[in-house]
Amino acid sequence: MSRVRDKLNDLLRRNKKRTDTMLVGLVCLAFSCALMVLRIPFLDRIDSGIYDVFLRSMAGGEPSPIPVLVDIDERSINELGQWPWPRYRMAELLIALGEYGVASMGVDILMTEPDRTSPALWMEQLKEDFGVEPDIQGLPEELMNNDDYLASIIAQLPVVMSAQLVSIEEVGRAPDSKPKPLTINQRRAPGAGRLEEYLANDTGILMPVPSIAEASTAIALMNAEGDSDGVFRRVPLFAAWNGTAIASLALATLAVGAGENGVVVYVSMDGPVAVDLAGIEIPVSHGGTMPVAFRGGGGTYPVYSAVDVLRGAVSEDALAGRIAFIGSTSTGLKDLRPTPFDGAYPGLELHAAAVDTILSGRFIRTPIWSMGYIMILILATGTISMILFSVASPRTAIPAGAIMAACVWFGSRYLMVSEGYFVTPLYALITIFLEAFVSFSLRFLFEESEKRVLRRAFSNYVAPEVVGKIMETGGVASLEGQQRDISVLFTDLRGFTSLTEKMPPKQVVAMLGSYFTPMTSIVRNSMGTLDKFVGDALMAFWNAPTDVPDHPYRAVRSLLDMHIALGELNVKLEPEFGMRLMMGGGIHTGAAHVGNMGTSELMDYTAIGDTVNTASRLEGMCSKYGVGVVISKDTADLCGGKIALKPLDLVRVKGRTAGIPIFTVRTFEEAESEKEEMRLWEEAFSLYIGGDFVSSGKICSSLARDHPEEKLYRIFAERTEMMAGQISENWDGVFIYESK
């Protein structure tokens, strides 16, 4: 009953730990949901970084051939004069583009002040400043005012001029003219407000001079703002000025180029959701913005130098039917903006990228169902993670968690790259990592707490190997008594008592310390369990409390290594103590009862049973046969030919009724060099077992003469001489030892 009760208590303790871990996991789940709702700026920046990674996965592909850039670059300024150019030159540029057959032109240049190079204007200035009235002969009237001349040209072409929304404080005055925006038709859902109510709304606006504004096909906004981290990922398709919705330069230029007088905007209760332009449905997010599906960094779209356009050096096919955005990338005038692909992306090219996004249909949407989807994803991954990291071992849980995180990541990536939906994986990933961190931290704390208790409870009375097993399993189940097949080793120093009887105790202790240190290291390094020391004797066993593969061979190999280590130790001991140590060891493999033995006050983890007793008896045989190693046939058979065996005898030791074949161990090198000796001995031993003592004795006597150092041959020479003529029908080859 006590054993059942202990198991039940252990189960309840483990379940309580798991329950506590899961409760904390639920808190983590709620925390992740709160993070998603609160939209912490730091996490928003990480989210933007994830968006950028996915966006870069969409890079490349053939851009739309429709948008092109006409650049007033360094070469144009060097060859045609400093900036700003006289507006008659801008007019000539527009005329050249019109002759090339450009479908529409978007001028990304503000012209808020009159052209001071206009003859009429500087004539008035000279008269006012110096009282001089210059007389200009031969100049056509239309060229007397550059602004009027530019306006007359603009009126004949599909030109969209730029305006810029600012605060009224920045303007300092009301605009000289009213905006002439693209026509915007609204389709509002029931309960939805007017489009302007959902847009960014400024009170000030920078407009072109009145004549130019009036002549243009439309006035559009060149405004664009980066996200909170300053990176430009989207463009506003609309903004509002004094309650009037005005289209962006990209949208208006595209509409004019498509021959449309306006666009249709669909407005829901949450704001604008889509724009219909010539049958193309453009999804927009709250605030009327559209994510730009950049194909790469700057230089993605065709760029033509303004001077080449003016001189007709551009092929007609390059511009005919195109939408041209006119601006400058000249040093000092360059409008550079950071994007996910480029830290210095030309602002002029941003309009082309927006048009390309619309014409190619590479829209990136943040769907209205994304919040619900993310919440479901958090709950699903959080629940699985909570159970997984609370129950499974780290070896299983960590790879499984990594696979789940990868599925979330690549699933979200697929949605954006293939379907055009950005649904952030951030909060699901946070949930997985948070659940893993908290669960493993709690499990570590629980286990460390248990380990401290167990270490205090057991370290004083069990071997360090057993303490290690307790720490690994987190309980005492492995220490309960159980029947196991083990290999048991006993070693003993020959004549140690007589060698040390005249030595002071302190010196004896020092010698034993020098001896036991390498011996115990050998046992531990071979996955053995050190059981006990009894004087100069050592007991160890293999395959308990943990499973040890090939444990019979490991035990034999350890004993051989002990003899090698003892030989090296004697080199140091002989000069220091004036003696050499000799060791014998016995090994037997079989079933034994292994576990905690003793009383409630004092316990010991050990092995008991006939296997242990037999191993102890075999160790005692070493001195009888003059060898350092004696192993049983059970151990020898399980070594699988990994060692060279030399038969010693068939004996019946004290406490056993059956005979035990015993062997000593030779290295393969020794066995090869002693091949003839081994052959003769095996023949003699076979004759002895068969009862032919006379023939066996002759061979043993010969071996004893040739190898006087081998005690084994002398023993059998004397034994066969004594037993010659005494063969009985009951002879089974077993020699009986009555003493230990």
XYZ file of C-alpha atoms in Angstrom:
740
model
C 0.000 0.000 0.000
C 2.783 2.412 0.810
C 4.262 1.864 -2.632
C 0.914 2.616 -4.305
C 0.519 5.701 -2.107
C 3.984 6.943 -3.056
C 3.227 6.512 -6.753
C -0.083 8.339 -6.341
C 1.591 11.212 -4.493
C 4.253 11.460 -7.197
C 1.557 11.564 -9.893
C -0.368 14.283 -8.037
C 2.815 16.308 -7.556
C 3.635 16.124 -11.258
C 0.065 17.018 -12.241
C 0.113 20.020 -9.905
C 3.295 21.311 -11.531
C 1.736 20.920 -14.967
C -1.467 22.621 -13.803
C 0.485 25.545 -12.351
C 2.493 25.839 -15.569
C -0.684 25.844 -17.661
C -2.276 28.505 -15.460
C 0.713 30.754 -16.040
C 0.430 29.843 -19.733
C -3.136 31.187 -19.750
C -1.828 34.453 -18.314
C 0.727 34.588 -21.156
C -2.086 33.993 -23.632
C -4.085 36.897 -22.233
C -0.946 39.055 -22.245
C -0.372 38.353 -25.959
C -3.952 39.322 -26.759
C -3.506 42.554 -24.804
C -0.330 43.354 -26.730
C -2.209 42.975 -30.004
C -4.991 45.312 -28.874
C -2.688 47.938 -27.339
C -0.417 48.183 -30.403
C 2.767 49.150 -28.550
C 4.986 51.329 -30.800
C 8.031 49.126 -30.238
C 6.128 46.065 -31.454
C 4.689 48.076 -34.353
C 8.243 48.721 -35.515
C 9.012 45.011 -35.335
C 5.789 44.352 -37.219
C 6.885 46.803 -39.907
C 10.198 44.952 -40.143
C 8.336 41.684 -40.731
C 6.254 43.411 -43.420
C 9.489 44.562 -45.070
C 10.892 41.033 -45.072
C 7.735 39.695 -46.731
C 7.710 42.606 -49.183
C 11.277 41.854 -50.222
C 10.104 38.322 -50.989
C 7.793 39.883 -53.603
C 10.610 41.816 -55.240
C 11.431 41.599 -58.903
C 9.207 40.863 -61.830
C 8.624 42.953 -64.918
C 7.395 46.439 -63.953
C 4.544 48.084 -65.790
C 5.877 49.938 -68.873
C 3.414 52.796 -68.373
C 5.106 54.999 -65.740
C 8.341 56.755 -66.765
C 10.423 59.450 -65.111
C 11.668 62.683 -66.734
C 14.549 63.834 -64.606
C 15.903 67.385 -64.443
C 19.241 65.916 -63.505
C 22.747 67.325 -63.085
C 23.481 67.035 -66.797
C 20.313 68.922 -67.734
C 21.185 71.764 -65.344
C 24.810 71.886 -66.460
C 23.847 72.098 -70.119
C 20.712 74.249 -69.948
C 21.333 76.513 -66.978
C 20.934 76.645 -63.236
C 17.820 75.707 -61.341
C 15.138 76.917 -61.131
C 14.681 77.051 -64.852
C 12.653 79.816 -66.472
C 9.153 78.528 -66.857
C 9.265 78.936 -70.577
C 11.839 76.111 -70.512
C 9.443 74.022 -68.461
C 6.849 74.833 -71.106
C 9.207 73.652 -73.826
C 9.732 70.404 -71.898
C 5.972 69.844 -71.703
C 5.627 70.626 -75.425
C 8.339 68.067 -76.213
C 6.594 65.438 -74.100
C 3.291 66.243 -75.796
C 4.919 65.760 -79.196
C 6.221 62.371 -78.029
C 2.606 61.369 -77.389
C 2.760 61.111 -73.602
C -0.680 60.182 -72.210
C -0.391 62.428 -69.161
C 2.205 64.359 -67.216
C 2.517 64.693 -63.446
C 4.693 67.638 -62.450
C 6.366 66.861 -59.095
C 7.519 70.485 -58.708
C 5.831 73.210 -56.672
C 5.348 76.524 -58.516
C 3.930 78.656 -55.755
C 5.713 81.930 -56.637
C 5.723 83.910 -59.912
C 8.696 83.347 -62.213
C 11.089 86.193 -61.451
C 12.807 85.702 -64.826
C 9.672 86.813 -66.738
C 10.537 89.940 -68.837
C 7.387 91.768 -67.735
C 8.224 91.107 -64.091
C 11.853 92.165 -64.166
C 10.952 95.276 -66.237
C 8.567 96.339 -63.482
C 11.239 95.585 -60.886
C 13.829 97.745 -62.718
C 11.370 100.642 -62.994
C 10.525 100.378 -59.297
C 14.107 100.087 -58.119
C 15.977 102.364 -60.566
C 13.337 104.358 -62.436
C 14.450 102.718 -65.691
C 11.943 101.712 -68.360
C 13.699 99.186 -70.624
C 12.391 98.778 -74.161
C 12.353 95.207 -75.474
C 12.048 94.852 -79.232
C 10.956 91.755 -81.159
C 9.805 89.684 -78.154
C 6.383 88.091 -78.769
C 3.735 89.189 -76.318
C 3.128 85.648 -75.087
C 6.735 85.434 -73.872
C 6.535 88.592 -71.794
C 5.205 86.532 -68.833
C 6.702 83.068 -68.370
C 3.911 81.937 -66.065
C 1.267 82.906 -68.592
C 3.221 81.214 -71.348
C 3.544 78.001 -69.293
C -0.172 78.208 -68.451
C -1.051 78.513 -72.139
C 0.940 75.361 -72.889
C -0.455 73.462 -69.902
C -3.986 74.287 -71.026
C -3.357 72.366 -74.265
C -1.873 69.243 -72.616
C -2.948 66.579 -70.074
C -0.924 68.049 -67.207
C -1.449 67.494 -63.477
C 0.254 70.089 -61.301
C 1.336 69.556 -57.717
C 0.098 71.183 -54.538
C 1.140 70.457 -50.973
C -0.920 70.383 -47.801
C 0.602 72.187 -44.839
C -0.630 73.797 -41.669
C -1.989 77.330 -41.953
C 0.918 78.519 -39.801
C 3.368 77.319 -42.447
C 1.524 79.071 -45.269
C 0.926 82.295 -43.423
C -1.752 83.311 -45.896
C -4.653 81.932 -47.865
C -3.836 80.433 -51.290
C -4.144 82.683 -54.314
C -6.336 80.126 -56.056
C -8.664 77.278 -55.207
C -7.607 73.676 -55.853
C -8.833 72.106 -59.043
C -9.017 68.503 -57.844
C -9.835 65.362 -59.724
C -13.532 64.590 -59.574
C -14.199 62.144 -56.728
C -17.552 60.367 -56.694
C -18.433 58.768 -53.377
C -20.396 55.560 -52.823
C -21.147 55.435 -49.113
C -22.471 52.460 -47.209
C -25.440 53.020 -44.863
C -24.207 54.832 -41.786
C -20.910 55.843 -43.372
C -19.699 59.427 -43.240
C -18.292 61.538 -46.048
C -14.879 60.568 -47.379
C -13.290 63.765 -46.091
C -14.150 62.831 -42.511
C -11.764 59.877 -42.638
C -8.829 61.634 -44.285
C -5.870 63.604 -43.014
C -7.077 67.195 -43.070
C -4.858 70.286 -43.169
C -5.930 73.911 -43.113
C -3.166 75.229 -45.340
C -2.171 74.416 -48.892
C 0.677 75.466 -51.175
C -0.800 76.012 -54.660
C 0.718 76.819 -58.062
C 0.385 80.424 -59.192
C -3.246 81.116 -60.250
C -2.702 81.096 -64.018
C -0.913 77.741 -63.937
C -3.407 76.247 -61.480
C -6.335 77.303 -63.610
C -4.796 75.953 -66.821
C -3.885 72.494 -65.467
C -6.107 69.500 -66.067
C -6.084 68.826 -62.315
C -4.327 69.845 -59.133
C -3.058 66.898 -57.075
C -1.126 66.437 -53.857
C 2.527 65.537 -53.704
C 2.271 64.801 -49.943
C 3.640 61.537 -48.622
C 4.544 60.542 -45.093
C 6.613 57.689 -43.749
C 5.471 55.330 -41.022
C 6.422 55.852 -37.384
C 9.942 54.601 -38.147
C 10.314 57.077 -41.028
C 10.141 54.409 -43.748
C 7.826 54.993 -46.723
C 5.715 51.883 -47.292
C 2.464 53.415 -48.534
C 1.173 56.483 -50.354
C -1.983 58.453 -49.553
C -4.362 58.334 -52.500
C -6.363 61.200 -50.947
C -6.102 63.907 -48.360
C -8.448 66.708 -47.409
C -8.130 70.488 -47.390
C -10.866 72.469 -45.713
C -13.302 69.604 -46.190
C -12.408 69.006 -49.849
C -10.924 65.634 -50.861
C -7.940 65.967 -53.201
C -6.293 63.047 -55.018
C -2.604 62.249 -54.943
C -0.324 63.098 -57.847
C 0.048 59.409 -58.752
C -3.707 58.701 -58.773
C -4.659 61.902 -60.609
C -1.967 61.524 -63.284
C -3.006 57.913 -63.871
C -6.686 58.899 -64.133
C -5.913 61.689 -66.629
C -3.721 59.316 -68.626
C -6.561 56.776 -68.703
C -8.925 59.439 -70.043
C -10.999 59.529 -66.858
C -12.403 62.731 -65.418
C -12.689 61.232 -61.977
C -12.734 58.160 -59.769
C -15.275 56.416 -57.577
C -14.481 55.905 -53.902
C -16.341 53.316 -51.809
C -16.724 54.359 -48.192
C -17.752 52.057 -45.345
C -18.451 52.966 -41.736
C -14.714 52.447 -41.072
C -13.608 54.740 -43.894
C -12.633 54.360 -47.553
C -12.168 50.743 -48.602
C -11.670 50.866 -52.380
C -11.238 53.160 -55.376
C -12.590 52.386 -58.831
C -10.410 53.827 -61.593
C -11.365 52.868 -65.138
C -12.543 49.465 -63.929
C -9.525 48.825 -61.727
C -10.550 48.335 -58.111
C -7.837 49.667 -55.821
C -8.068 48.558 -52.172
C -7.242 51.279 -49.664
C -6.890 51.219 -45.925
C -8.186 53.561 -43.260
C -7.050 57.087 -44.056
C -7.133 56.497 -47.808
C -3.610 55.068 -48.087
C -2.377 52.340 -50.413
C 0.635 50.078 -49.635
C 3.169 50.261 -52.456
C 4.368 46.904 -53.809
C 7.924 48.038 -54.505
C 9.814 45.845 -56.940
C 13.191 46.908 -55.636
C 15.325 49.947 -54.931
C 15.798 53.102 -56.946
C 16.255 52.761 -60.702
C 13.438 50.265 -61.193
C 11.581 52.432 -63.717
C 12.850 54.076 -66.941
C 14.455 57.477 -66.355
C 15.031 59.981 -69.180
C 17.110 63.115 -68.829
C 15.133 66.324 -69.445
C 17.842 67.632 -71.773
C 17.510 64.526 -73.954
C 13.740 64.985 -74.140
C 14.142 68.639 -75.130
C 16.639 67.756 -77.846
C 14.576 64.864 -79.186
C 17.253 62.334 -78.252
C 14.721 59.844 -76.812
C 13.056 57.313 -79.061
C 9.372 57.922 -79.671
C 8.422 54.391 -78.581
C 9.953 55.039 -75.170
C 7.429 57.765 -74.308
C 4.379 57.347 -76.507
C 1.308 56.453 -74.452
C 3.265 56.612 -71.212
C 2.554 58.482 -67.984
C 5.478 60.785 -67.275
C 6.381 62.141 -63.856
C 8.582 65.222 -64.069
C 10.897 66.148 -61.238
C 14.503 66.568 -60.248
C 17.132 64.298 -58.711
C 19.848 66.930 -58.957
C 22.290 67.314 -56.083
C 20.800 69.727 -53.575
C 17.306 69.183 -54.997
C 17.204 65.409 -54.676
C 14.125 64.212 -52.856
C 15.226 60.980 -51.142
C 13.048 58.808 -48.933
C 13.799 55.535 -47.121
C 11.788 52.508 -48.273
C 11.958 48.803 -47.346
C 14.391 48.320 -50.264
C 16.429 51.483 -50.317
C 17.521 53.994 -47.699
C 17.633 56.759 -50.365
C 14.750 56.068 -52.744
C 13.967 58.962 -55.127
C 10.697 60.641 -54.169
C 9.936 61.101 -57.875
C 10.071 57.339 -58.346
C 7.574 56.808 -55.522
C 4.800 58.057 -57.839
C 5.864 55.578 -60.535
C 5.914 52.709 -58.014
C 2.376 53.615 -56.909
C 1.129 53.635 -60.525
C 2.900 50.315 -61.172
C 1.186 48.804 -58.119
C -2.230 49.844 -59.458
C -1.697 48.787 -63.071
C -0.109 45.425 -62.198
C -2.732 44.655 -59.552
C -0.056 43.798 -56.969
C -2.167 45.094 -54.105
C -1.318 44.424 -50.472
C -4.366 44.432 -48.259
C -4.826 44.404 -44.509
C -8.257 42.745 -44.515
C -10.992 43.688 -42.076
C -10.948 40.114 -40.767
C -7.246 40.291 -39.893
C -7.834 41.154 -36.210
C -10.113 38.163 -35.759
C -7.709 35.944 -37.669
C -4.775 37.060 -35.527
C -6.800 36.502 -32.355
C -7.699 32.967 -33.453
C -4.056 32.362 -34.351
C -2.950 33.564 -30.908
C -5.482 31.346 -29.165
C -4.616 28.307 -31.277
C -0.835 28.611 -31.040
C -1.057 29.657 -27.402
C -3.182 26.663 -26.411
C -0.996 24.198 -28.294
C 2.169 25.815 -26.911
C 0.801 25.835 -23.383
C 0.092 22.111 -23.472
C 3.200 21.223 -25.456
C 5.705 23.107 -23.303
C 4.019 22.029 -20.065
C 3.875 18.310 -20.789
C 6.454 17.299 -23.391
C 10.171 17.045 -22.764
C 12.352 19.877 -24.105
C 13.816 17.449 -26.635
C 10.348 17.037 -28.133
C 8.794 20.404 -27.313
C 11.491 22.692 -28.723
C 11.552 21.164 -32.253
C 7.746 20.973 -32.249
C 7.504 24.620 -31.150
C 10.021 25.640 -33.808
C 7.986 23.818 -36.472
C 4.810 25.559 -35.288
C 6.542 28.965 -35.385
C 7.839 28.207 -38.885
C 4.326 27.266 -40.023
C 2.978 30.567 -38.675
C 5.793 32.538 -40.345
C 5.636 30.878 -43.742
C 1.832 30.764 -43.669
C 1.717 34.546 -43.188
C 4.404 35.001 -45.817
C 2.377 32.919 -48.288
C -0.737 35.021 -47.620
C 1.118 38.200 -48.534
C 3.340 36.990 -51.364
C 0.750 34.851 -53.125
C -2.601 36.292 -52.050
C -1.749 39.918 -51.267
C -2.980 39.845 -47.652
C -0.714 41.017 -44.866
C -1.748 39.340 -41.638
C 1.037 39.775 -39.141
C 2.506 36.627 -37.558
C 4.145 38.737 -34.841
C 1.685 38.172 -32.009
C 1.354 34.437 -32.647
C 5.168 34.168 -32.616
C 5.326 36.213 -29.412
C 2.792 33.828 -27.904
C 4.822 30.751 -28.845
C 8.110 32.180 -27.584
C 6.501 33.574 -24.430
C 4.810 30.264 -23.622
C 8.089 28.420 -24.209
C 10.127 30.810 -22.090
C 7.685 30.893 -19.174
C 6.943 27.149 -19.239
C 10.580 26.106 -19.386
C 11.514 28.683 -16.753
C 8.853 27.362 -14.386
C 9.797 23.765 -15.097
C 13.423 24.614 -14.475
C 12.558 26.262 -11.153
C 10.379 23.324 -10.121
C 13.036 20.807 -11.066
C 15.829 22.767 -9.410
C 13.759 22.983 -6.237
C 13.173 19.231 -6.298
C 16.806 18.563 -7.091
C 17.928 20.596 -4.105
C 15.602 18.625 -1.840
C 16.643 15.293 -3.328
C 20.313 16.180 -3.282
C 20.127 17.072 0.397
C 18.161 13.920 1.089
C 20.351 11.419 -0.767
C 23.840 12.808 -1.318
C 25.014 11.698 2.114
C 24.191 8.043 1.694
C 24.157 7.094 -1.980
C 26.824 7.092 -4.653
C 27.190 10.267 -6.781
C 26.069 8.297 -9.838
C 22.780 7.535 -8.145
C 22.311 11.159 -7.131
C 22.834 12.069 -10.786
C 20.123 9.638 -11.798
C 17.741 11.138 -9.252
C 18.456 14.607 -10.634
C 17.792 13.367 -14.152
C 14.517 11.582 -13.407
C 13.259 14.144 -10.925
C 12.112 11.460 -8.512
C 13.004 8.332 -6.596
C 11.203 5.848 -8.819
C 14.516 4.674 -10.255
C 15.799 3.932 -6.730
C 13.012 1.588 -5.767
C 13.989 -2.053 -5.490
C 13.869 -3.846 -8.813
C 15.249 -6.963 -10.425
C 17.850 -6.159 -13.083
C 20.539 -7.965 -15.027
C 23.796 -6.384 -13.941
C 27.524 -6.984 -14.192
C 29.174 -6.879 -10.769
C 32.858 -6.172 -10.138
C 34.834 -6.790 -6.952
C 38.485 -5.810 -6.620
C 40.936 -6.323 -3.779
C 44.585 -5.500 -3.147
C 46.758 -8.540 -2.523
C 48.410 -8.622 0.916
C 47.576 -5.005 1.565
C 47.082 -5.486 5.301
C 50.519 -7.028 5.825
C 52.109 -4.421 3.569
C 50.703 -1.513 5.549
C 50.653 -2.843 9.115
C 53.855 -0.954 9.953
C 52.785 2.255 8.181
C 51.143 5.130 10.068
C 47.353 5.417 9.422
C 47.737 8.789 7.718
C 50.117 7.288 5.177
C 47.784 4.345 4.589
C 44.904 6.717 3.933
C 47.041 8.726 1.507
C 48.026 5.554 -0.355
C 44.432 4.364 -0.582
C 43.388 7.783 -1.857
C 46.032 7.594 -4.576
C 44.771 4.118 -5.484
C 41.004 4.666 -5.382
C 41.013 7.977 -7.301
C 41.899 6.524 -10.741
C 39.898 3.341 -10.065
C 36.659 5.210 -9.361
C 37.230 7.460 -12.390
C 37.479 4.386 -14.601
C 34.196 3.027 -13.217
C 32.368 6.293 -13.706
C 33.746 6.934 -17.180
C 32.427 3.543 -18.276
C 28.900 4.330 -16.984
C 29.348 2.114 -13.938
C 27.885 2.725 -10.486
C 30.322 2.763 -7.605
C 28.671 0.832 -4.787
C 31.062 0.856 -1.852
C 34.610 0.655 -0.479
C 35.425 -1.962 2.143
C 38.934 -1.336 3.324
C 41.056 -1.768 0.220
C 38.245 -3.575 -1.626
C 35.943 -1.932 -4.184
C 32.492 -2.964 -5.434
C 30.861 -1.571 -8.556
C 28.148 -2.645 -10.948
C 26.834 -1.747 -14.399
C 23.296 -1.454 -15.844
C 21.709 0.102 -12.752
C 20.150 2.500 -11.991
C 20.395 3.430 -15.680
C 20.480 1.086 -18.657
C 24.045 0.589 -19.856
C 24.440 -0.998 -23.290
C 27.061 -3.758 -23.525
C 27.545 -3.666 -19.754
C 29.461 -7.007 -19.431
C 32.170 -5.790 -21.790
C 32.287 -2.386 -20.099
C 32.875 -4.090 -16.749
C 35.683 -6.283 -18.132
C 37.247 -3.373 -20.005
C 37.149 -1.299 -16.809
C 38.973 -4.015 -14.854
C 41.663 -4.235 -17.531
C 42.012 -0.442 -17.461
C 42.343 -0.610 -13.672
C 45.335 -2.931 -14.028
C 46.916 -0.557 -16.535
C 46.270 2.399 -14.187
C 47.711 0.425 -11.256
C 50.893 -0.245 -13.219
C 51.265 3.489 -13.860
C 50.467 4.222 -10.202
C 53.115 1.787 -8.940
C 55.753 3.820 -10.749
C 54.867 6.694 -8.416
C 54.098 4.664 -5.269
C 57.271 2.605 -5.174
C 59.629 5.566 -4.662
C 57.216 7.228 -2.206
C 56.065 4.256 -0.124
C 58.615 1.594 -0.997
C 56.076 -0.988 -2.165
C 54.162 -2.222 -5.197
C 50.420 -2.920 -5.127
C 48.888 -6.033 -6.679
C 45.186 -6.242 -7.437
C 42.724 -8.978 -8.268
C 39.243 -8.541 -9.662
C 36.235 -10.779 -10.248
C 33.227 -10.154 -12.510
C 29.942 -11.994 -12.828
C 26.819 -11.091 -14.818
C 23.317 -12.076 -13.809
C 20.097 -11.027 -12.106
C 20.235 -9.095 -8.844
C 17.941 -7.010 -6.702
C 19.003 -3.374 -7.003
C 17.667 -0.414 -5.064
C 17.550 1.359 -1.714
C 18.465 -0.970 1.114
C 18.557 -0.248 4.838
C 16.360 1.439 7.385
C 14.347 4.633 7.389
C 17.266 6.350 9.162
C 20.095 5.021 7.033
C 19.781 3.828 3.438
C 22.185 2.660 0.789
C 21.702 2.116 -2.903
C 23.205 -1.276 -3.584
C 22.740 -4.680 -5.192
C 22.151 -7.976 -3.429
C 21.710 -11.565 -4.552
C 23.588 -14.585 -5.803
C 25.146 -12.610 -8.670
C 26.844 -10.290 -6.189
C 28.026 -13.161 -4.003
C 29.402 -15.012 -7.021
C 31.350 -11.973 -8.211
C 32.858 -11.680 -4.728
C 33.874 -15.370 -4.797
C 35.429 -14.948 -8.257
C 37.540 -12.074 -6.997
C 38.880 -14.440 -4.331
C 39.914 -16.890 -7.072
C 42.513 -14.468 -8.453
C 45.069 -15.324 -5.776
C 44.414 -19.038 -6.090
C 45.266 -19.069 -9.803
C 47.834 -16.262 -9.787
C 45.877 -14.011 -12.157
C 44.547 -10.468 -11.923
C 41.201 -11.084 -13.616
C 38.618 -13.816 -13.147
C 35.278 -13.676 -14.951
C 32.395 -16.104 -15.201
C 31.209 -17.820 -18.377
C 28.002 -15.754 -18.197
C 30.058 -12.563 -18.480
C 32.435 -14.011 -21.080
C 29.610 -15.146 -23.379
C 27.988 -11.705 -23.285
C 31.189 -9.934 -24.281
C 30.593 -11.200 -27.811
C 34.164 -11.973 -28.818
C 35.448 -8.509 -27.872
C 38.030 -10.032 -25.511
C 40.485 -12.956 -25.636
C 39.651 -15.624 -23.057
C 41.842 -18.160 -21.305
C 39.977 -20.916 -19.419
C 40.961 -21.297 -15.788
C 38.764 -23.950 -14.274
C 35.300 -25.330 -13.679
C 34.630 -24.653 -10.014
C 31.900 -24.841 -7.421
C 32.310 -21.913 -5.087
C 30.960 -21.686 -1.577
C 27.241 -21.022 -1.565
C 26.557 -22.539 -5.001
C 25.611 -26.060 -6.020
C 26.473 -25.903 -9.730
C 29.876 -25.571 -11.319
C 30.958 -22.304 -12.898
C 33.348 -22.151 -15.857
C 35.777 -19.346 -15.091
C 38.202 -17.502 -17.367
C 40.915 -14.955 -17.209
C 41.301 -12.306 -19.894
C 44.163 -11.661 -22.256
C 44.583 -8.905 -24.779
C 44.398 -9.985 -28.408
C 48.082 -9.129 -28.768
C 49.014 -11.373 -25.831
C 46.809 -14.174 -27.154
C 48.494 -13.977 -30.570
C 52.034 -14.068 -29.121
C 51.085 -17.001 -26.836
C 49.219 -18.927 -29.504
C 51.148 -22.234 -29.056
C 51.044 -21.974 -25.284
C 47.276 -21.326 -25.418
C 46.750 -24.288 -27.736
C 48.597 -26.659 -25.417
C 46.805 -25.352 -22.364
C 43.352 -25.657 -23.955
C 44.229 -29.240 -24.955
C 45.404 -30.036 -21.421
C 42.310 -28.444 -19.892
C 40.014 -30.364 -22.254
C 41.732 -33.657 -21.266
C 41.368 -32.704 -17.618
C 37.628 -32.031 -17.965
C 37.309 -35.352 -19.798
C 38.993 -37.212 -16.903
C 42.293 -38.075 -18.660
C 44.457 -36.777 -15.836
C 47.599 -38.574 -16.978
C 47.663 -37.040 -20.458
C 46.584 -33.667 -19.097
C 49.249 -33.837 -16.399
C 52.039 -34.437 -18.895
C 51.110 -31.294 -20.848
C 50.647 -29.237 -17.653
C 54.052 -30.370 -16.309
C 55.667 -29.376 -19.612
C 53.935 -25.969 -19.537
C 54.979 -25.443 -15.908
C 58.634 -26.104 -16.786
C 58.510 -23.771 -19.803
C 56.541 -21.053 -17.996
C 57.514 -21.171 -14.328
C 55.925 -17.767 -13.714
C 52.439 -19.160 -14.489
C 50.928 -20.492 -11.255
C 48.001 -21.991 -13.190
C 50.144 -24.685 -14.842
C 51.733 -25.732 -11.533
C 48.297 -26.030 -9.931
C 47.020 -28.356 -12.631
C 50.265 -30.360 -12.778
C 49.935 -31.068 -9.052
C 46.166 -31.616 -9.235
C 46.333 -34.102 -12.115
C 49.194 -35.995 -10.417
C 47.098 -36.279 -7.252
C 43.982 -37.332 -9.160
C 45.669 -39.776 -11.570
C 44.001 -43.181 -11.265
C 41.170 -41.759 -9.146
C 38.684 -41.094 -11.939
C 35.134 -41.940 -10.998
C 31.958 -42.340 -12.964
C 30.564 -39.214 -11.290
C 33.403 -36.951 -12.465
C 31.907 -33.758 -13.984
C 35.080 -31.700 -14.190
C 34.031 -29.474 -11.270
C 36.603 -28.610 -8.612
C 35.045 -27.691 -5.272
C 36.299 -24.806 -3.153
C 34.878 -24.935 0.332
C 36.518 -21.703 1.446
C 35.898 -18.251 0.063
